[in-house]
Structures are given as C-alpha cells and as structure tokens.
Amino acid sequence: MSLPQLPLRLPRYLRASGRPRRLGWSPSLGTISVGSWRGQSSKSPAYWNQVVSEAEKIVGYPTSFMSLRCLLSDELSNIAMQVRKLVGTQHPLLTTARGLVQDSRNNLQLRGLVVLLISKAAGPSRVKASSQNYDLVSGIYSCQRSLAEITELIHTALLVHRGIVNLNELQSSDGPLKDMHFGNKIAILSGDFLLANACNGLAVLQNTKVVELLASALRDLVQGVYHENSTSAKENYITNDIGISTWKEQTFLSHGALLAKSCQAAMELAKHDAEVQDMAFQYGKHMAMSHKINSDLQPFIKEKTSDSMTFNLNSAPVVLHQEILGRDLWIRQIGEAQEKGRLDYAKLRETIKAGKGVTSAIDLCRYHGNKALGALESFPPSEARSALENIVFAVTRFS
C-alpha cells in the first residue's frame, strides 16, 4: 500500500487539532511506501544522503563547510590540541568531536541547510529594504547564509556543552576523576568560544529582531536541556511520568526552537511579512519535531539492534507506551525487566515493541511531517521547496 492511500491514524490527543495533510509522493525520490514498521529501518543512510546531497546542490555549496571559517581559526585549533589529550579517556566530548568531524549521516549540518533552503524557497521580498544591500547568490542573500552559519554554531556549541559530565555521578568504570575534570574544562571553553562567534555574527547582521529571535531560541535550548537532564537520571525510570504533552513542550524547547526561530529570522532578513515568517517558523518547528521522533524510534525499528543497546526512557515511543498502558502496568513492566537490580533494556525494548507506543510514535512523527508540509504550501513551487518536502519525506519514511 502506498502512502497517499493510507489515512493517518491519529492518537486521541491529536484529533482536536484538525485533519492534517497526508504524506504524499516525492517527484524526485519516488513513492514512499508504508509497509510494516517491524524490523525495518527508517531514514537509511543512502536515502538520507541522497536527500541532503540534492538539497546542497540547490543552495550552492555543501553545508558541511558552512562554519569552516570558525573551525579553522587559531583559537579553535588550540582547543583541538587540548581535546587530543583526552584520547584514551571515556569523556563524552571525544564522541562529540568525532561526530563533528565524520558527520557520516549529515545530521549535524541539517539546521543550516534548512535555513538556506527556506530562504531560497521564499525568494526576495518585494519590499525595498536593507536586505537588498546584501549580495544575492543562488537566490539566497549573504546575510541569510551568515544566519545559517550562526545557527550551526549555536547548535554545535550546545552539543559540546552537553558533553559536560556530572562529576558527582561518576563511577569507577568512568575513568580517573582528573580526566573528566579536564574534559569538562575543555567542553566549557570550546562551547563558549562557538557561542561567542555566533554572537559576533549576529551583531554583524545589524537586525534587532533577528538578535531577539536567536537569543530567545538560545534561552529555550538551555531551558529544554535543563528539563531533559532533570527527568533523565539513571535510576529515575519509575518516578518519571512526564506525559506526551509535556514531552512535546520540552522537545520543542531543546530541539525545535532553534530551527523554527532561525527559519523565521531568515524571512525577517529578507523583509518578508508576518504571515510568511510564521509559515517558515511552523515548518522549522514541525520538521524538527518529526526529526527528533524519528531519532527516538531508531532503537525500536532498526533491523539489527544489540541486546546491550540502551535507549532513552524519556523518548517518544516510551512516553507514549507508558501513557497508553497506564502508570501501574508500566511500573510492573519495569519491575519484570530488572535483573539483579539492573534494567534489562533488551527485554524492556521487546515489551515496548509489543505495545502501541512505537506505532503511536510513528503516527506522531507523520503528524508533524504533515504540519511541516502544510506550512510549505504558502511558498511558491520551486526546487528549494521540493527539497524541503523531501527532507520531511525522509524523516517520516519507515520502510
């Protein structure tokens, strides 16, 4: 069965929001089939890389080089030398640094790419304003390209800061305390350096509203990460009962606000009206939410999953499973999945897959995907708009 003929099954808490558009067909990437989610991988690397590669051609150059000026600076080179001293330790900053260099699935530059695509999809404004003083290359103003770089710098800084270890929760298996302490210093220093460069870039844009939008996005990020950390303690899986509504609020703050407000800021730089700015915001918001849910689903839908692989107990499928099941039954399942005082993630994963949490998360992912596609209808048909649609198709593809 192909997706255009498949009605979206909306959970009860979404039905009041009106009927969404159905996810449809992508002209350049073929029909997206649904099939069964069980045992199948979503957003395969080959398919996702194809989507990103085609999008990068439209905006003019690979987004992996967007923040190259900052990354090749003397200051960051000195920090990189210090990071090398962490090799052989278990500090999470090493994993972050490795991901920044390899970026094998093109996830890290996604936000900047979307900002560039939506800038080109909207095109120049009819208003004769200050944006007209910027160079227009491949249908994108230079100030919008700078904004895309700033967005990536902020996101990268957040990734680095998330690598800071809580020294009070260290165990003997985590390695020497001095290594973790040194790694924390480097994580704070490098993250702050990236944020400082982002702030400097914002000042150069000389647009008060854009500064306010990105500053509020940064506040949202900090607040969202704080809430995530407060509800993800290692042994807090029974007391956590955030519910899907709270999960959506926290996820928007930590994963959606930056992209949504960056898309809106890109429209402001081109002096588009409030309606266009809002549609850009809505696309960024719902695409980011769909992308996060897709990521949360991976441990439950991958063809091959290691028995030792853990997953976030506050991820979308788990939260939905708990909400559908009820708290008492959830606590019983947690108890049944414990062995010698430790949680058996493999056993719990199979229990969750047998319930309705995974299918409900897929529905929720497609719901936000439909919302993102609906926002794009305000933009004229173009290659850039098709690329933005293909990104949505890629993160809502489960076959």
Short mmCIF file of C-alpha atoms in Angstrom, two decimals, residues 197-390:
data_model
loop_
_atom_site.label_atom_id
_atom_site.label_comp_id
_atom_site.label_asym_id
_atom_site.label_seq_id
_atom_site.Cartn_x
_atom_site.Cartn_y
_atom_site.Cartn_z
CA ASN A 197 31.48 33.60 17.50
CA ALA A 198 27.74 33.19 16.99
CA CYS A 199 27.04 36.36 18.99
CA ASN A 200 29.63 38.26 16.99
CA GLY A 201 28.00 37.08 13.76
CA LEU A 202 24.58 38.21 14.98
CA ALA A 203 25.93 41.67 15.75
CA VAL A 204 27.27 41.97 12.20
CA LEU A 205 23.77 41.33 10.79
CA GLN A 206 22.58 44.56 12.48
CA ASN A 207 18.98 43.39 12.84
CA THR A 208 17.47 43.74 16.30
CA LYS A 209 14.57 41.35 15.69
CA VAL A 210 16.90 38.61 14.43
CA VAL A 211 19.08 39.04 17.51
CA GLU A 212 15.98 38.77 19.73
CA LEU A 213 14.78 35.63 17.91
CA LEU A 214 18.11 33.80 18.20
CA ALA A 215 18.58 34.95 21.81
CA SER A 216 15.16 33.55 22.73
CA ALA A 217 16.00 30.32 20.89
CA LEU A 218 19.17 30.02 22.95
CA ARG A 219 17.17 30.56 26.17
CA ASP A 220 14.74 27.86 25.02
CA LEU A 221 17.63 25.48 24.38
CA VAL A 222 19.07 26.00 27.84
CA GLN A 223 15.66 25.56 29.46
CA GLY A 224 14.89 22.46 27.40
CA VAL A 225 18.21 20.79 28.19
CA TYR A 226 17.73 21.59 31.89
CA HIS A 227 14.33 19.87 31.87
CA GLU A 228 15.76 16.90 29.96
CA ASN A 229 18.55 16.47 32.50
CA SER A 230 16.15 16.80 35.43
CA THR A 231 13.97 13.96 34.09
CA SER A 232 16.66 11.57 32.85
CA ALA A 233 18.52 10.48 35.97
CA LYS A 234 19.84 6.95 35.60
CA GLU A 235 17.65 5.38 38.27
CA ASN A 236 14.61 7.62 37.83
CA TYR A 237 12.70 5.50 35.33
CA ILE A 238 9.81 4.80 37.70
CA THR A 239 9.25 8.31 39.04
CA ASN A 240 9.39 9.89 35.56
CA ASP A 241 5.82 10.43 34.34
CA ILE A 242 6.04 13.45 32.06
CA GLY A 243 3.25 12.57 29.61
CA ILE A 244 3.28 13.23 25.88
CA SER A 245 2.09 16.86 26.21
CA THR A 246 4.98 17.72 28.50
CA TRP A 247 7.34 15.75 26.27
CA LYS A 248 6.29 17.82 23.25
CA GLU A 249 6.82 21.08 25.14
CA GLN A 250 10.28 20.07 26.32
CA THR A 251 11.27 18.68 22.92
CA PHE A 252 10.30 21.90 21.18
CA LEU A 253 12.49 23.86 23.57
CA SER A 254 15.52 21.58 23.26
CA HIS A 255 15.23 20.53 19.60
CA GLY A 256 12.68 22.65 17.74
CA ALA A 257 13.04 26.25 18.89
CA LEU A 258 16.42 26.93 17.27
CA LEU A 259 15.41 25.75 13.80
CA ALA A 260 11.94 27.31 13.98
CA LYS A 261 13.22 30.73 15.02
CA SER A 262 16.15 30.59 12.60
CA CYS A 263 13.74 29.96 9.72
CA GLN A 264 11.65 32.91 10.90
CA ALA A 265 14.77 35.06 11.21
CA ALA A 266 15.76 34.20 7.63
CA MET A 267 12.43 35.61 6.46
CA GLU A 268 12.94 38.72 8.59
CA LEU A 269 16.32 39.34 6.98
CA ALA A 270 14.63 39.35 3.56
CA LYS A 271 11.86 41.59 4.95
CA HIS A 272 9.02 39.15 4.31
CA ASP A 273 5.71 39.86 6.03
CA ALA A 274 4.49 38.30 9.27
CA GLU A 275 2.48 35.58 7.52
CA VAL A 276 5.50 34.26 5.59
CA GLN A 277 7.61 34.44 8.75
CA ASP A 278 5.03 32.39 10.65
CA MET A 279 4.88 29.71 7.94
CA ALA A 280 8.67 29.45 8.00
CA PHE A 281 8.53 29.13 11.80
CA GLN A 282 5.89 26.39 11.56
CA TYR A 283 7.92 24.41 9.04
CA GLY A 284 11.05 24.60 11.17
CA LYS A 285 9.15 23.63 14.31
CA HIS A 286 7.30 20.62 12.93
CA MET A 287 10.20 19.34 10.82
CA ALA A 288 12.46 19.43 13.88
CA MET A 289 9.85 17.60 15.97
CA SER A 290 9.43 14.95 13.28
CA HIS A 291 13.21 14.55 13.03
CA LYS A 292 13.52 14.09 16.82
CA ILE A 293 10.77 11.47 16.93
CA ASN A 294 12.44 9.63 14.07
CA SER A 295 15.67 9.58 16.06
CA ASP A 296 13.83 8.32 19.16
CA LEU A 297 12.31 5.49 17.12
CA GLN A 298 15.60 4.10 15.83
CA PRO A 299 16.31 1.65 18.73
CA PHE A 300 12.86 0.11 18.17
CA ILE A 301 12.80 -0.22 14.37
CA LYS A 302 16.38 -0.98 13.34
CA GLU A 303 16.86 -4.34 11.66
CA LYS A 304 19.82 -5.19 13.88
CA THR A 305 19.90 -3.96 17.46
CA SER A 306 22.44 -5.06 20.04
CA ASP A 307 20.99 -6.57 23.19
CA SER A 308 23.25 -4.27 25.21
CA MET A 309 21.98 -1.15 23.41
CA THR A 310 20.26 1.25 25.79
CA PHE A 311 17.66 3.85 24.90
CA ASN A 312 16.26 6.97 26.48
CA LEU A 313 13.38 6.18 28.81
CA ASN A 314 12.00 9.65 28.08
CA SER A 315 11.96 9.12 24.31
CA ALA A 316 8.70 9.45 22.38
CA PRO A 317 7.91 5.70 21.98
CA VAL A 318 8.50 5.05 25.69
CA VAL A 319 6.47 8.05 26.85
CA LEU A 320 3.59 7.08 24.58
CA HIS A 321 3.81 3.43 25.67
CA GLN A 322 3.64 4.49 29.32
CA GLU A 323 0.74 6.87 28.69
CA ILE A 324 -1.29 4.29 26.76
CA LEU A 325 -0.51 1.48 29.19
CA GLY A 326 -1.11 3.35 32.44
CA ARG A 327 1.30 4.02 35.27
CA ASP A 328 0.60 0.89 37.33
CA LEU A 329 1.20 -1.50 34.43
CA TRP A 330 4.29 0.47 33.39
CA ILE A 331 5.82 0.11 36.85
CA ARG A 332 5.06 -3.62 36.73
CA GLN A 333 6.81 -3.95 33.35
CA ILE A 334 9.82 -2.05 34.68
CA GLY A 335 9.98 -4.49 37.59
CA GLU A 336 9.75 -7.51 35.29
CA ALA A 337 12.57 -6.15 33.12
CA GLN A 338 15.02 -5.86 36.01
CA GLU A 339 17.70 -8.43 36.69
CA LYS A 340 19.83 -8.23 39.80
CA GLY A 341 18.81 -4.62 40.37
CA ARG A 342 19.72 -3.52 36.83
CA LEU A 343 17.36 -2.76 33.98
CA ASP A 344 17.44 -5.23 31.08
CA TYR A 345 16.97 -2.85 28.13
CA ALA A 346 16.69 -5.66 25.58
CA LYS A 347 13.76 -7.22 27.44
CA LEU A 348 12.08 -3.86 28.01
CA ARG A 349 12.55 -2.93 24.35
CA GLU A 350 10.70 -6.06 23.23
CA THR A 351 7.91 -5.31 25.70
CA ILE A 352 7.52 -1.78 24.34
CA LYS A 353 7.59 -3.02 20.73
CA ALA A 354 4.75 -5.41 21.56
CA GLY A 355 2.60 -2.48 22.71
CA LYS A 356 1.24 0.53 20.85
CA GLY A 357 3.89 3.08 21.79
CA VAL A 358 6.02 2.56 18.68
CA THR A 359 3.14 2.76 16.19
CA SER A 360 1.78 5.80 18.01
CA ALA A 361 5.20 7.47 17.78
CA ILE A 362 5.27 6.77 14.03
CA ASP A 363 1.83 8.39 13.74
CA LEU A 364 3.04 11.37 15.74
CA CYS A 365 6.11 11.66 13.51
CA ARG A 366 3.91 11.73 10.41
CA TYR A 367 1.52 14.17 12.06
CA HIS A 368 4.32 16.71 12.50
CA GLY A 369 5.54 15.89 9.00
CA ASN A 370 2.10 16.74 7.62
CA LYS A 371 2.12 20.01 9.54
CA ALA A 372 5.50 20.89 8.05
CA LEU A 373 4.25 20.11 4.54
CA GLY A 374 1.18 22.24 5.15
CA ALA A 375 3.35 25.21 6.06
CA LEU A 376 5.26 24.86 2.78
CA GLU A 377 2.09 25.35 0.75
CA SER A 378 2.45 29.10 1.38
CA PHE A 379 5.68 29.11 -0.66
CA PRO A 380 5.71 29.06 -4.47
CA PRO A 381 6.67 25.77 -6.18
CA SER A 382 10.43 25.52 -6.67
CA GLU A 383 13.39 23.18 -6.38
CA ALA A 384 14.06 24.52 -2.89
CA ARG A 385 10.51 23.82 -1.75
CA SER A 386 10.70 20.31 -3.20
CA ALA A 387 13.96 19.75 -1.30
CA LEU A 388 12.30 20.84 1.95
CA GLU A 389 9.45 18.42 1.23
CA ASN A 390 11.93 15.63 0.52
#
